[in-house]
Amino acid sequence: MLLGTVLVLLLLGSAAPASAHAALRGTDPADGSVVRSAPRHVTLTFTESVGLLEDSFRVYGPDNRRVHLGEPRHADGGSDTARVDLPGGLADGTYTVAWRVVSADSHPVSGAFTFSVGAPSPTPPAVPADPAEHPVTASLYDTARYLAYIAAALLVGTAVFAALCRPPDTGALRLPLLTGWWTLLTATLVLLVLRAPYETGTAPSTAFDTSDAARALTGRPGLALLTRLALLLLTAAALRWTSRRRAPGRTPPAHLAAGAVLAVGLALTWAAAEHASAGIQVPLAMASSVLHLLAMACWLGGLTALLLTLSRATAPPPAATVARFSRLAFVSVTVLVVTGVYQSWRGLGSWSALTDSSYGRTLTVKLLATATLLVAAGLSRRWTARLLTAGASATVEERVPEPVGAARGNPEAKAEEHAGHEGRADAPAPADDRAPGGTERTGGTGGPDAYRRALRRSVLAEVAVAVVVLLVTTVLTGTLPARARAEAAGTAPAAGLPGSSSVTIPYDAGTPGGTGTVQITLDPGRVGENGVQAVVFGADGGLVAVPELRLSFTLTAKDVGPLDAELTDRGGYWATSDLTLPLEGTWTMKATIRLSELDQVSESRRIRIAG
């Protein structure tokens, strides 16, 4: 089952790039804008804090040659920004900016945009190939992340089952405990080695580049992985120490406290480098993420431990052990529901995002899988109740004189005592499991053995669905939350708004060669004096020289205008530097393009002018 899901994950990892979690909020200069003079630097703003790489910016000039840049840095100390200085004396034309950063939740994000100095180039430079990710690196990294989730659930869940459910025979739990620890250790080492090529989008062979590796390991995700590695070593020492000193019966409080500290620490290494570490309500989100991960581990890892105990233990587990796990599972599911609702609200932001975003659709799949898991859990709880009832009935029917001091009125102790009778070879079979002639029933449907077999099947179904839930969870952690996407879309400057003064107006004169677009840049797009640049493009995207271009502005709500911009031909584009817009509001901008002595066309757009 594990190998099958790993193969599925490899196929998913190579099918499409993983979505990053830091969305671009805006750029300066704005994407597609035309500025009158060369800017001194390029600045990006994101929806969350980002980490910078040595090669976070690449700028290509009108001649398609790379521009020499300074060191990338955060603008004015803002961790959600990225800035790089440009050299002086940039020539007129169109420049392409390719960028790549690492979001606060450890995922790299990249993109590209263009801006023009003076006037756009007749042929803008080609956008360089986006090194979003290397398919082999991404597949290996995602597989290691998935295995880390499974291993954490197996390690923590098995340890909790042994400590709190107290099965008399823990020999069957040694294998899942060691498998969980070694798998988590191996996955963490793989994630550490692949961290640098994952961030830079390069092949795994670049993992040992010392400069990239040092930078990756000192970032937040790298430090979280190093902390996880240290905690795993401490966990190994603690398990070895407790195994030598653990006496049968209840686990000492000191052992429980040490295990709880280590489990919370391991969960924090995920919370500090994933969704919870960025966005709104970070402290509450991290606490919720830790509880969610631990509850998942206690439930799903405990299920695996219970299944092995039911299948491989030298004697069937007593009913009291199964009852303790049933209570543990109920608490874990309750915590999962509460924290899951909060995390869903935090990631979605709106009900419509459930169907309108990739995050929402993936979350819906996880909710359906979890609902199936809860149905299987309900069946397990039902069989557990029947097992307890059957065990108690058998105990009553087999009652023998009790020695002085025997526990009375303690169903859990009686259930454990009954399990001890079941484990003895010379113990008589319970009445429910014996045929009228005194022989034991092997195929009965109402005895403890039959209930244990049914419980084993329902727990196996739970484990199978749990693997699917973990797979979907891994995909979900690689998907941009709908709230972040909506925030970026709502705050990113739109055409014609302050901060992005470029507006593109299509036109069609209805004559051969009479179609194209006009790109109009309003700088700064606020009340007062503004500069205007307008460039006319033909149907093929090339520059078009027109005899006349007029631009007027009207504020109908205040009965102002039309105000003529009085554009003049600057040799390839039309411009003015003294357009005054006296009031804020939504203005109607009308462009009239005269294509010949006989043909002209007018188009209008509404733009918002801020105060």
Coordinates of C-alpha atoms in Angstrom, one line a residue:
M1 CA 0.0 0.0 0.0
L2 CA 2.8 2.4 0.9
L3 CA 4.7 1.6 -2.3
G4 CA 1.6 2.2 -4.4
T5 CA 0.9 5.6 -2.9
V6 CA 4.6 6.6 -3.3
L7 CA 4.3 5.8 -7.0
V8 CA 1.1 7.8 -7.3
L9 CA 2.8 10.7 -5.6
L10 CA 5.8 10.5 -8.0
L11 CA 3.4 10.6 -10.9
L12 CA 1.5 13.6 -9.4
G13 CA 4.8 15.3 -8.6
S14 CA 6.0 15.1 -12.2
A15 CA 2.6 15.9 -13.8
A16 CA 2.5 19.6 -12.8
P17 CA 4.4 22.1 -10.7
A18 CA 3.4 22.5 -7.1
S19 CA 1.6 25.7 -6.2
A20 CA 3.6 28.2 -4.0
H21 CA 2.0 30.0 -1.1
A22 CA 3.4 33.5 -1.4
A23 CA 1.3 35.4 -4.0
L24 CA 2.6 38.5 -5.7
R25 CA 0.8 41.6 -4.5
G26 CA 2.4 44.2 -6.8
T27 CA 5.5 45.3 -8.7
D28 CA 7.3 48.6 -9.0
P29 CA 7.6 49.5 -11.9
A30 CA 4.1 48.0 -12.7
D31 CA 3.8 45.2 -15.0
G32 CA 3.4 46.5 -18.6
S33 CA 3.9 50.1 -17.6
V34 CA 5.9 52.7 -19.6
V35 CA 8.0 55.0 -17.4
R36 CA 9.6 58.3 -18.6
S37 CA 13.0 57.7 -16.9
A38 CA 14.8 54.6 -15.9
P39 CA 14.0 53.4 -12.4
R40 CA 16.7 53.0 -9.8
H41 CA 15.5 49.7 -8.6
V42 CA 12.8 47.0 -9.0
T43 CA 10.6 46.2 -6.0
L44 CA 8.2 43.3 -5.5
T45 CA 5.6 43.0 -2.8
F46 CA 4.1 39.7 -1.6
T47 CA 1.2 38.5 0.5
E48 CA 3.6 37.1 3.1
S49 CA 7.2 37.2 4.1
V50 CA 9.7 35.7 1.6
G51 CA 13.3 34.6 1.6
L52 CA 15.7 35.8 -1.0
L53 CA 18.1 33.7 -3.1
E54 CA 21.4 34.8 -4.6
D55 CA 19.8 34.8 -8.0
S56 CA 16.3 36.1 -7.0
F57 CA 16.3 38.6 -9.9
R58 CA 17.3 38.4 -13.6
V59 CA 16.7 41.4 -15.8
Y60 CA 16.9 41.3 -19.6
G61 CA 17.3 44.4 -21.7
P62 CA 15.8 45.3 -25.1
D63 CA 18.7 43.6 -26.8
N64 CA 17.9 40.3 -24.9
R65 CA 21.1 40.6 -22.9
R66 CA 21.2 40.2 -19.1
V67 CA 21.5 43.4 -17.1
H68 CA 24.1 43.4 -14.3
L69 CA 22.3 43.8 -10.9
G70 CA 23.1 44.5 -7.3
E71 CA 22.5 42.1 -4.4
P72 CA 18.8 41.4 -3.7
R73 CA 17.4 42.7 -0.4
H74 CA 14.2 43.5 1.4
A75 CA 12.8 47.0 0.8
D76 CA 12.9 49.2 3.9
G77 CA 13.2 46.2 6.1
G78 CA 9.8 44.7 5.0
S79 CA 10.1 40.9 5.0
D80 CA 7.3 40.7 2.4
T81 CA 9.2 42.6 -0.2
A82 CA 12.1 41.9 -2.5
R83 CA 14.2 44.7 -4.2
V84 CA 17.3 44.9 -6.4
D85 CA 19.2 48.0 -7.6
L86 CA 19.4 48.7 -11.4
P87 CA 22.5 50.2 -13.0
G88 CA 22.3 53.8 -14.2
G89 CA 21.9 54.7 -17.9
L90 CA 19.4 52.1 -19.0
A91 CA 18.5 52.5 -22.6
D92 CA 15.0 53.1 -23.8
G93 CA 12.9 50.0 -24.6
T94 CA 11.2 47.1 -22.9
Y95 CA 12.8 45.1 -20.0
T96 CA 11.9 41.7 -18.8
V97 CA 12.2 40.9 -15.0
A98 CA 12.3 37.2 -14.0
W99 CA 12.2 36.7 -10.2
R100 CA 12.3 33.8 -7.7
V101 CA 11.8 33.8 -3.9
V102 CA 11.0 31.3 -1.2
S103 CA 7.7 31.8 0.7
A104 CA 7.5 31.7 4.4
D105 CA 5.9 28.2 4.3
S106 CA 9.0 26.8 2.5
H107 CA 7.7 26.7 -1.1
P108 CA 9.6 28.5 -3.9
V109 CA 7.6 30.9 -6.1
S110 CA 8.7 32.5 -9.3
G111 CA 7.4 34.6 -12.2
A112 CA 8.2 37.4 -14.7
F113 CA 6.9 40.8 -15.9
T114 CA 7.9 43.6 -18.2
F115 CA 8.2 47.4 -18.1
S116 CA 9.4 49.9 -20.6
V117 CA 11.6 53.0 -20.4
G118 CA 10.6 55.8 -22.7
A119 CA 8.6 53.7 -25.1
P120 CA 8.1 49.9 -25.7
S121 CA 10.4 48.1 -27.9
P122 CA 9.1 47.0 -31.3
T123 CA 10.0 43.4 -30.3
P124 CA 10.0 43.0 -26.5
P125 CA 12.7 40.6 -25.1
A126 CA 11.5 37.0 -24.7
V127 CA 10.6 36.0 -21.2
P128 CA 13.3 33.5 -20.1
A129 CA 12.4 30.0 -19.3
D130 CA 10.9 29.8 -15.8
P131 CA 12.9 27.4 -13.6
A132 CA 9.9 26.9 -11.3
E133 CA 11.1 23.4 -10.4
H134 CA 13.1 20.5 -11.6
P135 CA 10.7 17.5 -12.1
V136 CA 13.1 15.0 -10.5
T137 CA 13.9 17.2 -7.6
A138 CA 10.3 18.1 -7.0
S139 CA 9.1 14.5 -7.2
L140 CA 11.8 13.3 -4.8
Y141 CA 11.1 16.2 -2.4
D142 CA 7.3 15.7 -2.4
T143 CA 7.8 12.0 -1.9
A144 CA 10.0 12.6 1.1
R145 CA 7.5 15.0 2.6
Y146 CA 4.7 12.4 2.2
L147 CA 6.9 9.7 3.8
A148 CA 7.7 12.1 6.7
Y149 CA 4.0 12.6 7.4
I150 CA 3.4 8.8 7.5
A151 CA 6.5 8.2 9.6
A152 CA 5.5 10.9 12.1
A153 CA 2.1 9.3 12.5
L154 CA 3.6 5.9 12.9
L155 CA 6.2 6.9 15.4
V156 CA 4.0 9.2 17.6
G157 CA 0.9 7.1 17.3
T158 CA 2.6 3.8 18.2
A159 CA 4.4 5.4 21.2
V160 CA 1.1 6.9 22.4
F161 CA -0.7 3.6 22.0
A162 CA 1.9 1.8 24.0
A163 CA 1.9 4.4 26.8
L164 CA -1.8 5.1 27.2
C165 CA -3.6 2.0 26.0
R166 CA -1.2 -0.3 27.8
P167 CA -1.3 -3.5 25.8
P168 CA 0.2 -6.4 27.8
D169 CA 2.2 -7.6 24.8
T170 CA 4.2 -4.8 23.2
G171 CA 6.4 -7.0 21.1
A172 CA 4.3 -6.4 18.0
L173 CA 4.8 -2.6 18.4
R174 CA 8.6 -2.7 18.1
L175 CA 8.5 -2.9 14.3
P176 CA 6.2 0.1 13.6
L177 CA 8.1 2.1 16.2
L178 CA 11.5 1.5 14.6
T179 CA 10.1 1.8 11.1
G180 CA 8.5 5.2 11.9
W181 CA 11.8 6.5 13.5
W182 CA 14.1 5.3 10.7
T183 CA 11.7 6.4 7.9
L184 CA 11.3 9.9 9.5
L185 CA 15.1 10.2 9.9
T186 CA 15.7 9.1 6.3
A187 CA 13.0 11.5 4.9
T188 CA 14.4 14.4 7.0
L189 CA 17.9 13.8 5.7
V190 CA 16.6 13.6 2.1
L191 CA 14.7 16.9 2.6
L192 CA 17.8 18.5 4.0
V193 CA 20.0 17.4 1.0
L194 CA 17.3 18.4 -1.6
R195 CA 16.4 21.7 0.1
A196 CA 18.9 23.9 -1.9
P197 CA 18.0 22.4 -5.4
Y198 CA 14.3 22.5 -4.5
E199 CA 14.5 26.3 -3.8
T200 CA 16.6 27.1 -6.9
G201 CA 14.7 24.8 -9.2
T202 CA 17.8 22.8 -10.2
A203 CA 18.7 19.1 -10.6
P204 CA 19.5 17.0 -7.5
S205 CA 23.1 16.9 -8.6
T206 CA 23.5 20.5 -7.4
A207 CA 22.6 19.6 -3.8
F208 CA 26.2 19.8 -2.7
D209 CA 26.9 23.3 -3.9
T210 CA 28.3 24.8 -0.7
S211 CA 27.0 28.3 -1.1
D212 CA 23.4 27.3 -1.9
A213 CA 23.4 24.6 0.7
A214 CA 24.6 27.0 3.4
R215 CA 21.9 29.5 2.5
A216 CA 19.2 26.9 2.4
L217 CA 20.1 25.4 5.7
T218 CA 20.1 28.8 7.5
G219 CA 16.6 29.7 6.3
R220 CA 13.5 29.0 8.2
P221 CA 12.7 25.6 6.4
G222 CA 16.3 24.5 6.8
L223 CA 16.4 25.3 10.5
A224 CA 13.1 23.5 11.0
L225 CA 14.6 20.4 9.4
L226 CA 17.8 20.6 11.4
T227 CA 15.7 20.9 14.6
R228 CA 13.6 17.9 13.6
L229 CA 16.8 15.9 13.0
A230 CA 18.1 16.8 16.5
L231 CA 14.7 15.9 18.1
L232 CA 14.8 12.5 16.4
L233 CA 18.2 11.8 18.0
L234 CA 16.8 12.8 21.4
T235 CA 13.7 10.6 20.7
A236 CA 16.0 7.6 20.0
A237 CA 17.8 8.1 23.3
A238 CA 14.5 8.5 25.2
L239 CA 13.0 5.4 23.7
R240 CA 16.1 3.4 24.5
W241 CA 16.1 4.8 28.1
T242 CA 12.4 4.1 28.7
S243 CA 12.5 0.6 27.2
R244 CA 15.1 -0.4 29.8
R245 CA 13.2 1.1 32.7
R246 CA 9.6 0.6 31.8
A247 CA 7.8 -1.8 34.2
P248 CA 4.6 -3.5 33.3
G249 CA 1.5 -1.4 33.9
R250 CA 1.1 2.3 33.8
T251 CA 3.7 4.5 32.2
P252 CA 5.5 6.7 34.7
P253 CA 4.5 10.4 34.6
A254 CA 8.1 11.5 33.9
H255 CA 8.2 9.3 30.8
L256 CA 4.8 10.7 29.6
A257 CA 6.1 14.3 30.1
A258 CA 9.3 13.6 28.2
G259 CA 7.4 12.0 25.3
A260 CA 4.9 14.8 25.2
V261 CA 7.7 17.4 24.9
L262 CA 9.4 15.5 22.1
A263 CA 6.1 15.0 20.2
V264 CA 5.1 18.7 20.5
G265 CA 8.6 19.7 19.3
L266 CA 8.4 17.4 16.3
A267 CA 5.0 18.8 15.4
L268 CA 6.4 22.4 15.7
T269 CA 9.0 21.6 13.0
W270 CA 6.1 21.2 10.5
A271 CA 4.0 24.1 11.8
A272 CA 7.0 26.5 11.7
A273 CA 7.6 25.9 8.0
E274 CA 4.2 25.4 6.4
H275 CA 0.8 27.1 6.1
A276 CA 0.5 28.0 9.8
S277 CA 3.7 30.1 9.7
A278 CA 2.2 32.7 7.3
G279 CA -1.0 34.6 6.9
I280 CA -3.4 35.7 9.5
Q281 CA -3.4 34.8 13.2
V282 CA 0.0 33.0 13.1
P283 CA 0.3 32.1 16.8
L284 CA -3.2 30.6 16.9
A285 CA -2.7 28.9 13.6
M286 CA 0.6 27.3 14.7
A287 CA -1.0 26.0 17.9
S288 CA -3.9 24.6 15.9
S289 CA -1.5 23.0 13.4
V290 CA 0.5 21.3 16.2
L291 CA -2.7 19.9 17.8
H292 CA -4.0 18.8 14.4
L293 CA -0.8 17.0 13.5
L294 CA -0.6 15.3 17.0
A295 CA -4.3 14.3 16.9
M296 CA -3.8 12.8 13.4
A297 CA -0.7 10.9 14.6
C298 CA -2.5 9.5 17.7
W299 CA -5.5 8.4 15.7
L300 CA -3.9 7.1 12.5
G301 CA -0.7 5.8 14.0
G302 CA -2.6 4.3 16.9
L303 CA -4.9 2.5 14.4
T304 CA -1.8 0.9 12.9
A305 CA -0.6 -0.2 16.3
L306 CA -4.0 -1.6 17.2
L307 CA -4.2 -3.5 13.9
L308 CA -0.8 -5.1 14.6
T309 CA -1.7 -5.9 18.1
L310 CA -4.9 -7.6 16.9
S311 CA -3.0 -9.5 14.2
R312 CA 0.4 -10.3 15.5
A313 CA 0.4 -10.3 19.3
T314 CA 1.0 -13.6 21.0
A315 CA -2.4 -13.3 22.7
P316 CA -5.5 -11.3 21.8
P317 CA -5.4 -7.8 23.4
P318 CA -7.7 -7.5 26.4
A319 CA -10.9 -5.6 25.9
A320 CA -9.7 -2.9 28.2
T321 CA -6.8 -2.0 25.8
V322 CA -9.3 -1.7 22.9
A323 CA -11.6 0.4 25.1
R324 CA -8.7 2.8 26.0
F325 CA -7.9 3.3 22.3
S326 CA -11.5 3.9 21.5
R327 CA -11.6 6.7 24.0
L328 CA -8.2 8.0 22.7
A329 CA -9.5 7.9 19.1
F330 CA -12.7 9.8 20.1
V331 CA -10.7 12.6 21.7
S332 CA -8.3 12.7 18.7
V333 CA -11.2 12.9 16.2
T334 CA -12.8 15.8 18.2
V335 CA -9.5 17.7 18.1
L336 CA -9.2 17.0 14.4
V337 CA -12.6 18.3 13.7
V338 CA -12.2 21.5 15.7
T339 CA -8.7 22.4 14.4
G340 CA -9.7 21.3 10.9
V341 CA -12.7 23.6 10.8
Y342 CA -10.4 26.5 11.9
Q343 CA -7.7 25.7 9.4
S344 CA -10.3 25.4 6.6
W345 CA -11.7 28.8 7.4
R346 CA -8.3 30.3 7.6
G347 CA -7.2 28.8 4.2
L348 CA -10.5 29.4 2.3
G349 CA -11.7 32.8 3.4
S350 CA -15.2 32.2 1.7
W351 CA -17.6 29.4 0.9
S352 CA -17.3 30.0 -2.9
A353 CA -13.6 29.2 -2.7
L354 CA -14.6 25.5 -2.1
T355 CA -15.4 25.2 -5.8
D356 CA -13.6 28.2 -7.3
S357 CA -10.1 27.5 -6.2
S358 CA -7.7 24.6 -6.4
Y359 CA -7.2 24.7 -2.7
G360 CA -10.9 24.5 -2.1
R361 CA -11.4 21.5 -4.4
T362 CA -8.5 19.7 -2.9
L363 CA -9.9 20.4 0.6
T364 CA -13.2 19.0 -0.5
V365 CA -11.6 15.8 -1.6
K366 CA -9.8 15.6 1.8
L367 CA -13.2 16.2 3.6
L368 CA -14.9 13.4 1.7
A369 CA -12.0 11.0 2.4
T370 CA -12.1 12.0 6.1
A371 CA -15.9 11.4 6.2
T372 CA -15.2 7.9 4.8
L373 CA -12.6 7.5 7.5
L374 CA -15.1 8.5 10.2
V375 CA -17.6 6.0 8.9
A376 CA -15.0 3.2 9.2
A377 CA -14.1 4.6 12.7
G378 CA -17.8 4.4 13.7
L379 CA -17.8 0.7 12.7
S380 CA -14.7 0.1 14.7
R381 CA -16.2 1.8 17.7
R382 CA -19.3 -0.4 17.3
W383 CA -17.3 -3.6 17.2
T384 CA -15.3 -2.3 20.2
A385 CA -18.5 -1.9 22.2
R386 CA -19.7 -5.4 21.3
L387 CA -16.3 -6.8 22.2
L388 CA -16.6 -5.2 25.7
T389 CA -20.1 -6.5 26.2
A390 CA -19.2 -10.0 25.1
G391 CA -16.2 -10.0 27.3
A392 CA -18.2 -8.8 30.3
S393 CA -20.9 -11.5 29.7
A394 CA -18.3 -14.2 29.4
T395 CA -16.7 -13.1 32.6
V396 CA -20.0 -13.3 34.5
E397 CA -20.7 -16.7 33.2
E398 CA -17.2 -18.0 34.1
R399 CA -17.2 -16.4 37.6
V400 CA -15.3 -18.3 40.2
P401 CA -14.9 -17.6 43.9
E402 CA -12.9 -14.5 44.2
P403 CA -10.0 -14.3 46.7
V404 CA -10.2 -11.7 49.5
G405 CA -9.2 -8.3 48.2
A406 CA -10.1 -8.9 44.6
A407 CA -11.2 -5.8 42.7
R408 CA -15.0 -5.3 42.7
G409 CA -17.0 -2.9 40.6
N410 CA -14.1 -2.2 38.3
P411 CA -15.2 -3.3 34.7
E412 CA -11.8 -2.4 33.2
A413 CA -10.0 -4.6 35.7
K414 CA -12.5 -7.4 35.1
A415 CA -12.1 -7.0 31.4
E416 CA -8.3 -7.3 31.8
E417 CA -8.7 -10.3 34.1
H418 CA -11.0 -12.0 31.5
A419 CA -8.4 -11.3 28.8
G420 CA -5.9 -13.1 31.0
H421 CA -8.2 -16.1 31.2
E422 CA -8.5 -16.0 27.4
G423 CA -4.7 -16.0 27.1
R424 CA -4.2 -19.2 29.1
A425 CA -4.1 -22.4 27.2
D426 CA -5.8 -24.4 29.9
A427 CA -8.6 -21.8 30.5
P428 CA -12.1 -23.0 29.5
A429 CA -13.7 -21.2 26.6
P430 CA -16.5 -18.8 27.5
A431 CA -20.0 -20.1 27.4
D432 CA -20.8 -17.9 24.3
D433 CA -18.0 -19.6 22.4
R434 CA -18.7 -23.2 23.3
A435 CA -21.0 -25.6 21.5
P436 CA -23.6 -27.5 23.4
G437 CA -21.4 -30.6 23.5
G438 CA -18.6 -28.7 25.1
T439 CA -16.5 -28.0 22.0
E440 CA -15.3 -24.5 21.2
R441 CA -17.1 -22.7 18.4
T442 CA -14.7 -21.4 15.8
G443 CA -17.1 -19.8 13.4
G444 CA -19.6 -18.2 15.9
T445 CA -20.8 -14.7 15.2
G446 CA -21.5 -13.5 18.7
G447 CA -18.3 -14.3 20.7
P448 CA -15.3 -12.2 21.5
D449 CA -13.2 -13.8 18.8
A450 CA -15.7 -13.0 16.1
Y451 CA -15.9 -9.4 17.3
R452 CA -12.1 -9.2 17.3
R453 CA -12.0 -10.4 13.7
A454 CA -14.6 -7.9 12.7
L455 CA -12.7 -5.1 14.6
R456 CA -9.5 -6.1 12.8
R457 CA -11.2 -5.8 9.4
S458 CA -12.7 -2.4 10.2
V459 CA -9.4 -1.1 11.5
L460 CA -7.7 -2.3 8.3
A461 CA -10.2 -0.3 6.3
E462 CA -9.5 2.7 8.5
V463 CA -5.8 2.4 7.8
A464 CA -6.3 2.1 4.1
V465 CA -8.4 5.3 3.9
A466 CA -6.0 7.0 6.2
V467 CA -3.2 6.5 3.7
V468 CA -5.4 8.3 1.1
V469 CA -6.1 11.1 3.6
L470 CA -2.4 11.6 4.2
L471 CA -1.7 11.7 0.4
V472 CA -4.4 14.4 -0.1
T473 CA -3.0 16.3 2.9
T474 CA 0.4 16.3 1.3
V475 CA -1.1 17.7 -2.0
L476 CA -3.0 20.3 0.0
T477 CA 0.1 21.6 1.7
G478 CA 1.5 22.3 -1.7
T479 CA -1.4 24.3 -2.9
L480 CA -1.9 28.1 -2.6
P481 CA -4.6 28.8 0.0
A482 CA -7.6 30.4 -1.5
R483 CA -7.5 33.3 1.1
A484 CA -4.0 34.2 0.0
R485 CA -5.0 34.1 -3.7
A486 CA -8.0 36.3 -3.1
E487 CA -5.9 38.7 -1.1
A488 CA -3.4 39.0 -3.8
A489 CA -6.1 39.5 -6.5
G490 CA -7.8 42.1 -4.4
T491 CA -4.8 44.2 -3.6
A492 CA -2.8 43.7 -6.8
P493 CA -3.0 47.0 -8.8
A494 CA -5.4 46.6 -11.7
A495 CA -5.3 48.4 -15.0
G496 CA -6.1 52.1 -14.5
L497 CA -5.8 52.1 -10.7
P498 CA -3.1 54.0 -8.8
G499 CA 0.1 52.1 -8.6
S500 CA -0.5 50.5 -12.0
S501 CA -1.2 53.3 -14.5
S502 CA -1.2 51.2 -17.7
V503 CA -4.5 50.8 -19.5
T504 CA -4.8 48.8 -22.8
I505 CA -7.7 49.7 -25.1
P506 CA -8.5 47.6 -28.1
Y507 CA -9.8 49.3 -31.2
D508 CA -11.4 48.2 -34.5
A509 CA -12.0 50.7 -37.3
G510 CA -13.7 48.1 -39.5
T511 CA -11.2 48.4 -42.3
P512 CA -8.3 46.2 -43.4
G513 CA -5.4 46.8 -41.0
G514 CA -7.7 48.9 -38.8
T515 CA -7.4 46.7 -35.6
G516 CA -5.0 46.9 -32.7
T517 CA -4.6 48.3 -29.2
V518 CA -3.6 51.5 -27.5
Q519 CA -1.5 51.3 -24.3
I520 CA -2.0 54.4 -22.2
T521 CA 0.1 55.1 -19.1
L522 CA -1.1 57.6 -16.5
D523 CA 1.6 58.7 -14.0
P524 CA 0.8 58.7 -11.0
G525 CA -2.9 58.3 -11.6
R526 CA -3.9 60.7 -8.8
V527 CA -5.5 64.1 -8.4
G528 CA -3.3 66.8 -9.6
E529 CA -0.7 66.9 -12.4
N530 CA -0.2 63.7 -14.3
G531 CA 2.0 62.6 -17.2
V532 CA 0.5 60.6 -20.0
Q533 CA 2.2 58.3 -22.5
A534 CA 0.3 56.4 -25.3
V535 CA 1.6 53.8 -27.7
V536 CA -0.4 52.3 -30.6
F537 CA 0.1 48.7 -31.6
G538 CA -1.2 46.9 -34.7
A539 CA -2.9 43.6 -34.9
D540 CA 0.5 41.8 -35.1
G541 CA 1.7 43.5 -31.9
G542 CA 4.2 45.8 -33.6
L543 CA 4.3 49.6 -33.2
V544 CA 2.0 51.6 -35.5
A545 CA 2.4 55.2 -36.5
V546 CA -0.9 57.1 -36.6
P547 CA -1.6 60.6 -37.9
E548 CA -3.4 61.7 -34.7
L549 CA -4.2 60.4 -31.2
R550 CA -6.5 62.4 -29.0
L551 CA -7.3 61.6 -25.3
S552 CA -10.0 63.2 -23.1
F553 CA -11.2 62.8 -19.6
T554 CA -14.7 63.3 -18.2
L555 CA -16.0 63.1 -14.6
T556 CA -19.7 62.7 -15.2
A557 CA -20.7 62.6 -11.5
K558 CA -19.3 66.1 -11.0
D559 CA -20.1 67.4 -14.5
V560 CA -16.4 68.0 -15.2
G561 CA -14.9 67.7 -18.7
P562 CA -14.2 66.6 -21.2
L563 CA -10.6 67.7 -20.5
D564 CA -8.3 67.3 -23.5
A565 CA -4.9 65.7 -22.7
E566 CA -3.3 67.5 -25.7
L567 CA -1.0 64.7 -26.6
T568 CA 1.9 65.4 -28.9
D569 CA 3.8 63.0 -31.2
R570 CA 7.1 62.1 -29.6
G571 CA 8.4 59.9 -32.4
G572 CA 6.9 56.5 -31.9
Y573 CA 4.6 57.4 -29.0
W574 CA 2.3 60.2 -27.9
A575 CA 2.7 62.0 -24.6
T576 CA 2.1 65.0 -22.4
S577 CA 3.5 65.9 -19.0
D578 CA 0.9 68.5 -17.8
L579 CA -2.5 66.9 -17.7
T580 CA -4.3 68.1 -14.5
L581 CA -7.2 66.1 -13.1
P582 CA -8.8 68.3 -10.3
L583 CA -11.1 65.7 -8.5
E584 CA -11.0 62.1 -7.4
G585 CA -13.5 59.7 -8.7
T586 CA -14.3 57.4 -11.6
W587 CA -13.4 59.2 -14.8
T588 CA -14.2 58.2 -18.4
M589 CA -11.1 58.2 -20.6
K590 CA -11.9 58.5 -24.3
A591 CA -9.2 57.7 -26.9
T592 CA -9.7 58.7 -30.5
I593 CA -7.3 57.1 -33.0
R594 CA -7.2 58.5 -36.5
L595 CA -5.7 55.8 -38.8
S596 CA -5.9 57.8 -42.1
E597 CA -7.5 60.8 -43.6
L598 CA -10.8 59.0 -43.7
D599 CA -10.7 56.4 -40.9
Q600 CA -10.8 57.0 -37.2
V601 CA -12.2 55.1 -34.2
S602 CA -13.0 56.1 -30.6
E603 CA -13.0 53.8 -27.6
S604 CA -13.7 54.6 -23.9
R605 CA -12.6 53.2 -20.6
R606 CA -13.5 54.0 -17.0
I607 CA -10.6 54.6 -14.6
R608 CA -10.4 55.4 -10.9
I609 CA -8.4 58.5 -9.9
A610 CA -7.5 58.6 -6.2
G611 CA -7.1 61.7 -4.1

